[in-house]
Coordinates of C-alpha atoms in Angstrom, one line a residue:
X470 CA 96.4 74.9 139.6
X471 CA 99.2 75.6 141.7
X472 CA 100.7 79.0 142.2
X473 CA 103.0 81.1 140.4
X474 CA 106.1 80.3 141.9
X475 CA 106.9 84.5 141.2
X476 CA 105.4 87.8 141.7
X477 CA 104.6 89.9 138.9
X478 CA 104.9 93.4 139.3
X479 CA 103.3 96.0 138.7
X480 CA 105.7 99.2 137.7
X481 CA 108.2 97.0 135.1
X482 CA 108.8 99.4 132.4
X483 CA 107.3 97.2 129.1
X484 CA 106.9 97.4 125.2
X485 CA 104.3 96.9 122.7
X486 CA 104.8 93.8 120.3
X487 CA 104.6 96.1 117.3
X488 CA 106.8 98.6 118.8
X489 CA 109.6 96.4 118.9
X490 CA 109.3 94.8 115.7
X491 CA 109.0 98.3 114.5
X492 CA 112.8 99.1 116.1
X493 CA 113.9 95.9 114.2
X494 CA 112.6 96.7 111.4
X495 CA 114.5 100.0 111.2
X496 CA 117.4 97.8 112.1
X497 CA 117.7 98.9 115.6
X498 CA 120.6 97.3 117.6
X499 CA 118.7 95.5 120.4
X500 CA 119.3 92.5 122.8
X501 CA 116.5 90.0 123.2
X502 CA 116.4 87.6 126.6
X503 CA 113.9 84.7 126.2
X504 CA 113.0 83.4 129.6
X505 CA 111.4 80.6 128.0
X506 CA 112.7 76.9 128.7
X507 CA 115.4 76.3 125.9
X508 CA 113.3 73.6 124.3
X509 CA 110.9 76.4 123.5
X510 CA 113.0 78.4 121.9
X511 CA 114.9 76.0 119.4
X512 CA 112.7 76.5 116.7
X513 CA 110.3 79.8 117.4
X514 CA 112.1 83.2 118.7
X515 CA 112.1 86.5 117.8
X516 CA 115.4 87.1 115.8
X517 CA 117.0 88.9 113.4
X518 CA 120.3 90.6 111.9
X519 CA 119.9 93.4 114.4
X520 CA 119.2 91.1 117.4
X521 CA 121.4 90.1 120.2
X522 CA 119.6 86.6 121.8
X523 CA 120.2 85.2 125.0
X524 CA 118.4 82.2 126.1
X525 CA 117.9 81.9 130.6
X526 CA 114.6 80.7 131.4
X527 CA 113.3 82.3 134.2
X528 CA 113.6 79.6 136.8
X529 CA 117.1 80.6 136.8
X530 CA 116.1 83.6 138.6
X531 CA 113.6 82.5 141.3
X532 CA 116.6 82.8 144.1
X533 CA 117.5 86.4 142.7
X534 CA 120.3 87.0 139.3
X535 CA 123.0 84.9 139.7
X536 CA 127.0 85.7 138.7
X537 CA 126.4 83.0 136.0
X538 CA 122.5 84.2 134.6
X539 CA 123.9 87.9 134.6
X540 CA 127.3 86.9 132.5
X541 CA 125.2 85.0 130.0
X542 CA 122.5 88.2 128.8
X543 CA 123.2 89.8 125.4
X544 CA 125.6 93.1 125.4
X545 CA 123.3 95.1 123.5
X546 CA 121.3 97.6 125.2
X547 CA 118.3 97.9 125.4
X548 CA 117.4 94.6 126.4
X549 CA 114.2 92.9 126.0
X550 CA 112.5 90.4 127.9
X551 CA 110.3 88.0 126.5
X552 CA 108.6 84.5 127.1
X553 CA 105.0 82.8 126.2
X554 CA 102.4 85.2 127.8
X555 CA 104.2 88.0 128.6
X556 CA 104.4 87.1 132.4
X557 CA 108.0 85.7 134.0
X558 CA 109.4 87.7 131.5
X559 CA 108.2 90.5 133.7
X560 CA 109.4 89.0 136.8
X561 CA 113.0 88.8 134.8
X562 CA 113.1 92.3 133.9
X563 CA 112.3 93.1 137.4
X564 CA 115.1 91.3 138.9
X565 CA 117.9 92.3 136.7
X566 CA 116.4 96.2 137.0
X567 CA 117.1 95.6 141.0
X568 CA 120.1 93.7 140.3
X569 CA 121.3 96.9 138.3
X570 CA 120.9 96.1 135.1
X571 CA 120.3 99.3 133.3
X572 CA 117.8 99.6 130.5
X573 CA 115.4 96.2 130.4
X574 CA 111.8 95.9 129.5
X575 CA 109.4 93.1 129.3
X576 CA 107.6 92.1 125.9
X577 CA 103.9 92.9 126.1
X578 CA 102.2 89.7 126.2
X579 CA 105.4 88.0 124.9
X580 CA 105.4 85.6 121.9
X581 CA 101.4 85.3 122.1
X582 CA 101.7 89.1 121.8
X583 CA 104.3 88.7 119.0
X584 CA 101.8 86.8 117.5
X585 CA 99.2 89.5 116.7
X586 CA 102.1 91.2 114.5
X587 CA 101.1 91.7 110.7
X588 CA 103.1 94.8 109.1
X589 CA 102.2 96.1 105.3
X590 CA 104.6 97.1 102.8
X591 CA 103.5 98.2 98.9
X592 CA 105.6 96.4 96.4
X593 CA 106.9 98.5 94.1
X594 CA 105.7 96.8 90.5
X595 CA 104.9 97.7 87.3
X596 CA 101.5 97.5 87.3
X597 CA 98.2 99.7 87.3
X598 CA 97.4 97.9 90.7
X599 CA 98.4 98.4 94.0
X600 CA 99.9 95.0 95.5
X601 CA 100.3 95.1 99.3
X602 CA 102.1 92.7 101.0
X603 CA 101.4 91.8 104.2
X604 CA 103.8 90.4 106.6
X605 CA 103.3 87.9 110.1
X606 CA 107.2 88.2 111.6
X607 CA 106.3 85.4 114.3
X608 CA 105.8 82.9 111.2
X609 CA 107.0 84.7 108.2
X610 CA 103.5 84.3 106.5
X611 CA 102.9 86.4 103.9
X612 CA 99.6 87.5 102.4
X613 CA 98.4 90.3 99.7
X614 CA 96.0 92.5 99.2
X615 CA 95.7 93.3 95.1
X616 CA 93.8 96.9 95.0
X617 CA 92.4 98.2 91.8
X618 CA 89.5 101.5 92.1
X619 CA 86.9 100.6 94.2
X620 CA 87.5 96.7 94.8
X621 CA 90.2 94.7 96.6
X622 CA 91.2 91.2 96.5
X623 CA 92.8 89.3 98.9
X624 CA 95.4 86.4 98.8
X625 CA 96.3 83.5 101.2
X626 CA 94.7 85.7 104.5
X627 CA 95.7 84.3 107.7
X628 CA 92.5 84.0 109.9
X629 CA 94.0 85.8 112.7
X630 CA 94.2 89.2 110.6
X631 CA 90.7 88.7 109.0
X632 CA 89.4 91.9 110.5
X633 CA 92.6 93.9 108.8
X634 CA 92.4 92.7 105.6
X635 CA 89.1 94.1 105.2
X636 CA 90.7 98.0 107.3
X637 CA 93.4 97.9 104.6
X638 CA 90.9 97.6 101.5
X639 CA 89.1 100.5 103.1
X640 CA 92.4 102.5 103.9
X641 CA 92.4 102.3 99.9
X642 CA 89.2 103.7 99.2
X643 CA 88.0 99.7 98.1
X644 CA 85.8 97.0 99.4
X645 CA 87.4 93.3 100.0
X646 CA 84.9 91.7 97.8
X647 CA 86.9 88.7 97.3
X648 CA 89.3 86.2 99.1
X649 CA 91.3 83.2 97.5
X650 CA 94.1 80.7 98.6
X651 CA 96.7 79.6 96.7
X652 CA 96.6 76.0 98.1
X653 CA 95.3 74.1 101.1
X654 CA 97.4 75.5 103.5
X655 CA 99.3 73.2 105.9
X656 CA 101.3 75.9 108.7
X657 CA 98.4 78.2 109.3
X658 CA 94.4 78.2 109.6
X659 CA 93.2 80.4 106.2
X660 CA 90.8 83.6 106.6
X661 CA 88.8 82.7 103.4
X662 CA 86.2 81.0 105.4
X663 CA 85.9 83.9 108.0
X664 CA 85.7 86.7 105.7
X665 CA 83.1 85.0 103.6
X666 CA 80.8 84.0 106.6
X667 CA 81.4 87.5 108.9
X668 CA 82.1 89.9 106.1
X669 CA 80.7 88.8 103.2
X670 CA 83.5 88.8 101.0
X671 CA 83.0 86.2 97.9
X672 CA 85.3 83.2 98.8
X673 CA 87.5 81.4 95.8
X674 CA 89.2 78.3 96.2
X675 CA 92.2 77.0 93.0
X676 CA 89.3 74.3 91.5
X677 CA 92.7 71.6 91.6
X678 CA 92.3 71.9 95.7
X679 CA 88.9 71.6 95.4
X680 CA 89.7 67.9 94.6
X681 CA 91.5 67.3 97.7
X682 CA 87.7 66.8 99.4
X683 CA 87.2 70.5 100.5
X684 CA 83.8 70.5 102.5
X685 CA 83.3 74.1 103.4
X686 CA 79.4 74.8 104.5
X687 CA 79.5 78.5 103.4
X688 CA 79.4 78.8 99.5
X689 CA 82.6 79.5 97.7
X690 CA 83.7 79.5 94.1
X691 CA 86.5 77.9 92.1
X692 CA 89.1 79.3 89.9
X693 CA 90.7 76.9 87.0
X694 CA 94.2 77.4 85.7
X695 CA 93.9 79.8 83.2
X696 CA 91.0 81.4 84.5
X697 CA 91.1 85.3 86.4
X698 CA 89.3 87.2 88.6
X699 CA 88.6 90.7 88.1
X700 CA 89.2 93.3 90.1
X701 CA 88.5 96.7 88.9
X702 CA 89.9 96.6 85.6
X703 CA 93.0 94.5 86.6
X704 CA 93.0 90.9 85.7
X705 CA 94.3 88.2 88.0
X706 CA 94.9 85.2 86.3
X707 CA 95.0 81.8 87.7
X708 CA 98.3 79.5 87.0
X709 CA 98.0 76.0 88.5
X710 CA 101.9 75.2 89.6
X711 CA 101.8 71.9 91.4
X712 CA 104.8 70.6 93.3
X713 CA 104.3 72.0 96.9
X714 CA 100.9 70.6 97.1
X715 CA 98.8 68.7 94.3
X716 CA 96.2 72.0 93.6
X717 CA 99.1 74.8 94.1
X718 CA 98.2 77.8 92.4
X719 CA 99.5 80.6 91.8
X720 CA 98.2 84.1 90.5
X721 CA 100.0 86.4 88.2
X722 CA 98.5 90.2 88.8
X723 CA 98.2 92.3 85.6
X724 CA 100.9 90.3 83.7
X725 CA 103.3 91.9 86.1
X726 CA 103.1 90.5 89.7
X727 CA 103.2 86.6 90.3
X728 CA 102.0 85.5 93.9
X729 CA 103.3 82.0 94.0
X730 CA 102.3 81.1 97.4
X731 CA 104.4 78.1 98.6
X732 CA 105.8 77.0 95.1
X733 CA 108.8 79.2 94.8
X734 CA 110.5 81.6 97.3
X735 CA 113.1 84.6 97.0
X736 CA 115.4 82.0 98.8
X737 CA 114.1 78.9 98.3
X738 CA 111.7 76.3 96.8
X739 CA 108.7 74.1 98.1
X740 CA 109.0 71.1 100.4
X741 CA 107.2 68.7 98.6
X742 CA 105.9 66.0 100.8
X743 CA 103.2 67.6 102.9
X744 CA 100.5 66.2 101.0
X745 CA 101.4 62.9 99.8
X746 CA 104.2 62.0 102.6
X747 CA 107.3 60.6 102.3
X748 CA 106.5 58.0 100.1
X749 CA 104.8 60.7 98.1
X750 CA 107.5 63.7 98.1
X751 CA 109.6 62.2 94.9
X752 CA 107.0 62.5 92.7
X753 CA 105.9 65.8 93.7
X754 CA 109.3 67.0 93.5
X755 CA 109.8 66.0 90.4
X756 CA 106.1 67.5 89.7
X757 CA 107.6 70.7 91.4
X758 CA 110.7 70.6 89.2
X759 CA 108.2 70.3 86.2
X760 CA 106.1 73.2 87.2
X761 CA 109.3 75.7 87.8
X762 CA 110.8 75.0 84.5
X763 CA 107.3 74.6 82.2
X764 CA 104.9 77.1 84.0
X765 CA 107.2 79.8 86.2
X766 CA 110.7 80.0 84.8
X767 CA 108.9 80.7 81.0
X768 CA 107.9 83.7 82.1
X769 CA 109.4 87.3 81.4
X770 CA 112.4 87.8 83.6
X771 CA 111.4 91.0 84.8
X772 CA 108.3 89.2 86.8
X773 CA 107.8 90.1 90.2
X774 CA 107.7 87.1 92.1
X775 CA 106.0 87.8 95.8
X776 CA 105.7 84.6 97.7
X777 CA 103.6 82.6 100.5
X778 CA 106.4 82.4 103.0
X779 CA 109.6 84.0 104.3
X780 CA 112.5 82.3 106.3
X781 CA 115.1 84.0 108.4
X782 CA 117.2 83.5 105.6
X783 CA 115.1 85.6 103.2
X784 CA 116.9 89.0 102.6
X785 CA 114.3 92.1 101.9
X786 CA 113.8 94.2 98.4
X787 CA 114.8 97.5 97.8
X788 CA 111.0 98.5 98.7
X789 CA 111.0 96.7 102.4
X790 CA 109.2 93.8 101.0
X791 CA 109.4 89.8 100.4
X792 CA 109.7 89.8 96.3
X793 CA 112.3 90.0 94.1
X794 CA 112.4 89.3 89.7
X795 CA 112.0 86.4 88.3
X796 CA 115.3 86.2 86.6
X797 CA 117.2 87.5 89.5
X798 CA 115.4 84.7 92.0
X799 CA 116.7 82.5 89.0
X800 CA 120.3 83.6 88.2
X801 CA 121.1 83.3 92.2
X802 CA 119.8 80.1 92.5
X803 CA 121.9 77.4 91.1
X804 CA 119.3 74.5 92.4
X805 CA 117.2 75.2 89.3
X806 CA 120.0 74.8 87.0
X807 CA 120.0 70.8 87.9
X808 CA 118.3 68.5 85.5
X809 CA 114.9 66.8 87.0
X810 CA 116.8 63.6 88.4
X811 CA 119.3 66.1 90.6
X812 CA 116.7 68.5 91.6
X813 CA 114.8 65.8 93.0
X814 CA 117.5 64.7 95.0
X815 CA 118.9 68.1 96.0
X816 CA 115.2 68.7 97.4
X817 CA 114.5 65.9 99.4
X818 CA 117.6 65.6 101.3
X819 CA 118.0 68.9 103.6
X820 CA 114.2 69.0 104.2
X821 CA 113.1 70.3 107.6
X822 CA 110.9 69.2 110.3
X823 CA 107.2 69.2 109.1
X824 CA 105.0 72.2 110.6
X825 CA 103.9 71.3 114.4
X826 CA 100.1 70.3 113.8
X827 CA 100.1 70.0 110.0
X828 CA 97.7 67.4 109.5
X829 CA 95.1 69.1 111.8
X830 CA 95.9 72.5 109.9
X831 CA 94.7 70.7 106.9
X832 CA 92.0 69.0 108.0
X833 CA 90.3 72.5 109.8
X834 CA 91.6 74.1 106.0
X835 CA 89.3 71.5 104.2
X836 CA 86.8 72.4 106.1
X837 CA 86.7 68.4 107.9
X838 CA 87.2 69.9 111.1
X839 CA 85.8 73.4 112.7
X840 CA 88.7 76.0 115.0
X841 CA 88.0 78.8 116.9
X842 CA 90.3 81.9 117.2
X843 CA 91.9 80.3 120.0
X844 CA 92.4 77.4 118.8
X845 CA 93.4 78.1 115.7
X846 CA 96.6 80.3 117.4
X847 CA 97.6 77.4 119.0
X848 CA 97.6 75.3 116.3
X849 CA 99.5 77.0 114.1
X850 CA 102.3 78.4 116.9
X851 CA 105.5 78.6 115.8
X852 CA 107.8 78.9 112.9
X853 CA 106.8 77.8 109.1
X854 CA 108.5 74.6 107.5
X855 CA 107.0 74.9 104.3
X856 CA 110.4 75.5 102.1
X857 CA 112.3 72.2 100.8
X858 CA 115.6 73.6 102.6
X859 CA 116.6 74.6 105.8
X860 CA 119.1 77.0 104.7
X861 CA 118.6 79.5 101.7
X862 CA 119.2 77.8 98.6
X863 CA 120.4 80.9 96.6
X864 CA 124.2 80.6 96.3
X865 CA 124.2 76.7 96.5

């Protein structure tokens, strides 16, 4: 392997990933300068309403800054460096700081760093549990942890964050003693497996997935629409909402809180052809319009709905958190006002790329195919696709 063509050094002032995404989160005015080549970038940055983004990759500072590479970095102060490991972004910030460019600091371990990001917020819901929602920024995952006395559930866990899910239950005075996916999961690699086989937390699968050939070698159980699992005294019932995915299901907590994984959003509705294709996405759509209307939209208004996913378009609750009611998701989405034939067509025509590595993502999911840790980051890097739209569809 050849040499770096740069010198890392050792005094660059630097940041913690989950320092910074703290400052964004309070909506901190910051600038952000990926040093990343631009086809890198396209699709997976850090961003945000708050943000100032510059795009120079670092090559373009091998011979020093330039008059051009120093007119094109974001106004906002401080600025942030940032690339894939967290290493020529350090070189960067070291060249603009002796080019006199006050205020820059590299991005621990840069977007692999960014990666290891998961922040918690408690939804705010009428309900005798406590429903936290869990939060990957570098993907806009989202996963929940229902809490009731002494037990904790948890929903669609990311296998990165395995070892947190099972802190948090214990922050709560509980023990994880059961993990369950809402669908066969296409943009990440699920923790269900993992907490089953190095924590020994009961793993549950929607018994409609199960059909899909799941071949896990640890023992799991299956939950069928209509069925719940307990936790405490709090019931969590199983509602199987097909569209997204042939076994989507979705769990409503105490009659209060629905967790509908990929099937509906705050902003947006599923993509529906990541199981069956292209040739398969009409009928699932129209499957997907079905489910809405029949199995979601009958439900009481005041419903919290807390999704699988977040976009950038996604705007936050009063509470910090992904979720908004039922009927609000509803009144500000004029999508699901179409009749079958026109929803179908709405959905399939602005559909994004598909996820980077999807059919290996399922594959590992159904238990076909084994993944490490590291493996398993790099096949899920980068942004989800999972939403039918690449714009929010509230407003349309």
């Amino acid at each position: 392997m050849s040499e770096k063509p740069f010198t890392i050094p050792d005094d660059v002032a630097t940041i913690e990933p989950t320092d910074l995404y703290d400052r964004l989160d309070a909506g901190e005015s910051v600038g952000v300068l990926d040093t990343r080549a631009p086809n890198s970038v396209d699709d997976w940055r850090i961003d945000g309403d708050s943000v100032d983004f510059a795009n120079v990759p670092y090559y373009d500072f091998l011979d020093g800054a330039s008059e051009s590479s120093l007119d094109e970095l974001p106004d906002a102060r401080p600025i942030y460096t940032v690339c894939a490991k967290g290493e020529s972004s350090k070189f960067v910030a070291d060249v603009l700081t002796q080019a006199g460019v006050d205020d820059v600091v590299a991005v621990e371990d840069g977007m692999q760093g960014w990666e290891t990001v998961l922040d918690s917020t408690e939804l705010s819901a009428d309900t005798d549990a406590t429903v936290v929602q869990f939060h990957r920024p570098s993907s806009g995952c989202l996963s929940y942890l229902v809490v009731d006395g002494e037990e904790a559930l948890v929903v669609d866990p990311l296998y990165a964050f395995a070892e947190e899910y099972v802190s948090a239950a214990r922050d709560y005075g509980a023990e994880l003693v059961a993990a369950v996916d809402t669908h066969v999961h296409a943009d990440h690699i699920s923790g269900v497996r993992r907490l089953a086989e190095e924590y020994g937390v009961r793993a549950v699968v929607p018994a409609a997935a199960e059909e899909r050939g799941i071949e896990y070698e640890t023992a799991y159980d299956t939950v069928a629409d209509g069925e719940a699992i307990h936790v405490g005294t709090v019931s969590v019932e199983a509602i199987h909402t097909p569209g997204h995915t042939s076994g989507m299901t979705s769990y409503l907590v105490d009659e209060a809180v629905l967790l509908t994984g990929d099937g509906l959003f705050v902003e947006s509705v599923a993509r529906p052809d990541l199981e069956g294709g292209d040739e398969g996405a009409p009928d699932a759509a129209g499957q997907l319009y079905d489910t809405l209307h029949d199995r979601i939209l009958s439900l009481p208004d005041e419903t919290l709905v807390a999704p699988g996913h977040a976009s950038d378009a996604a705007e936050t609750a009063g509470d910090g958190s992904y979720s908004d009611a039922l009927g609000d998701i509803a009144a500000s989405m004029p999508a699901l006002d179409r009749d079958r034939d026109s929803f179908v067509e709405f959905v399939l025509a602005d559909m994004p790329p598909r996820p980077d590595n999807y059919e290996d993502i399922i594959a590992a999911n159904l238990g076909h195919q084994r993944v490490d840790g590291d493996e398993a980051a790099e096949l899920e890097r980068g942004p989800n696709n999972c939403a039918a739209t690449t714009n929010a569809m509230t407003g349309q």
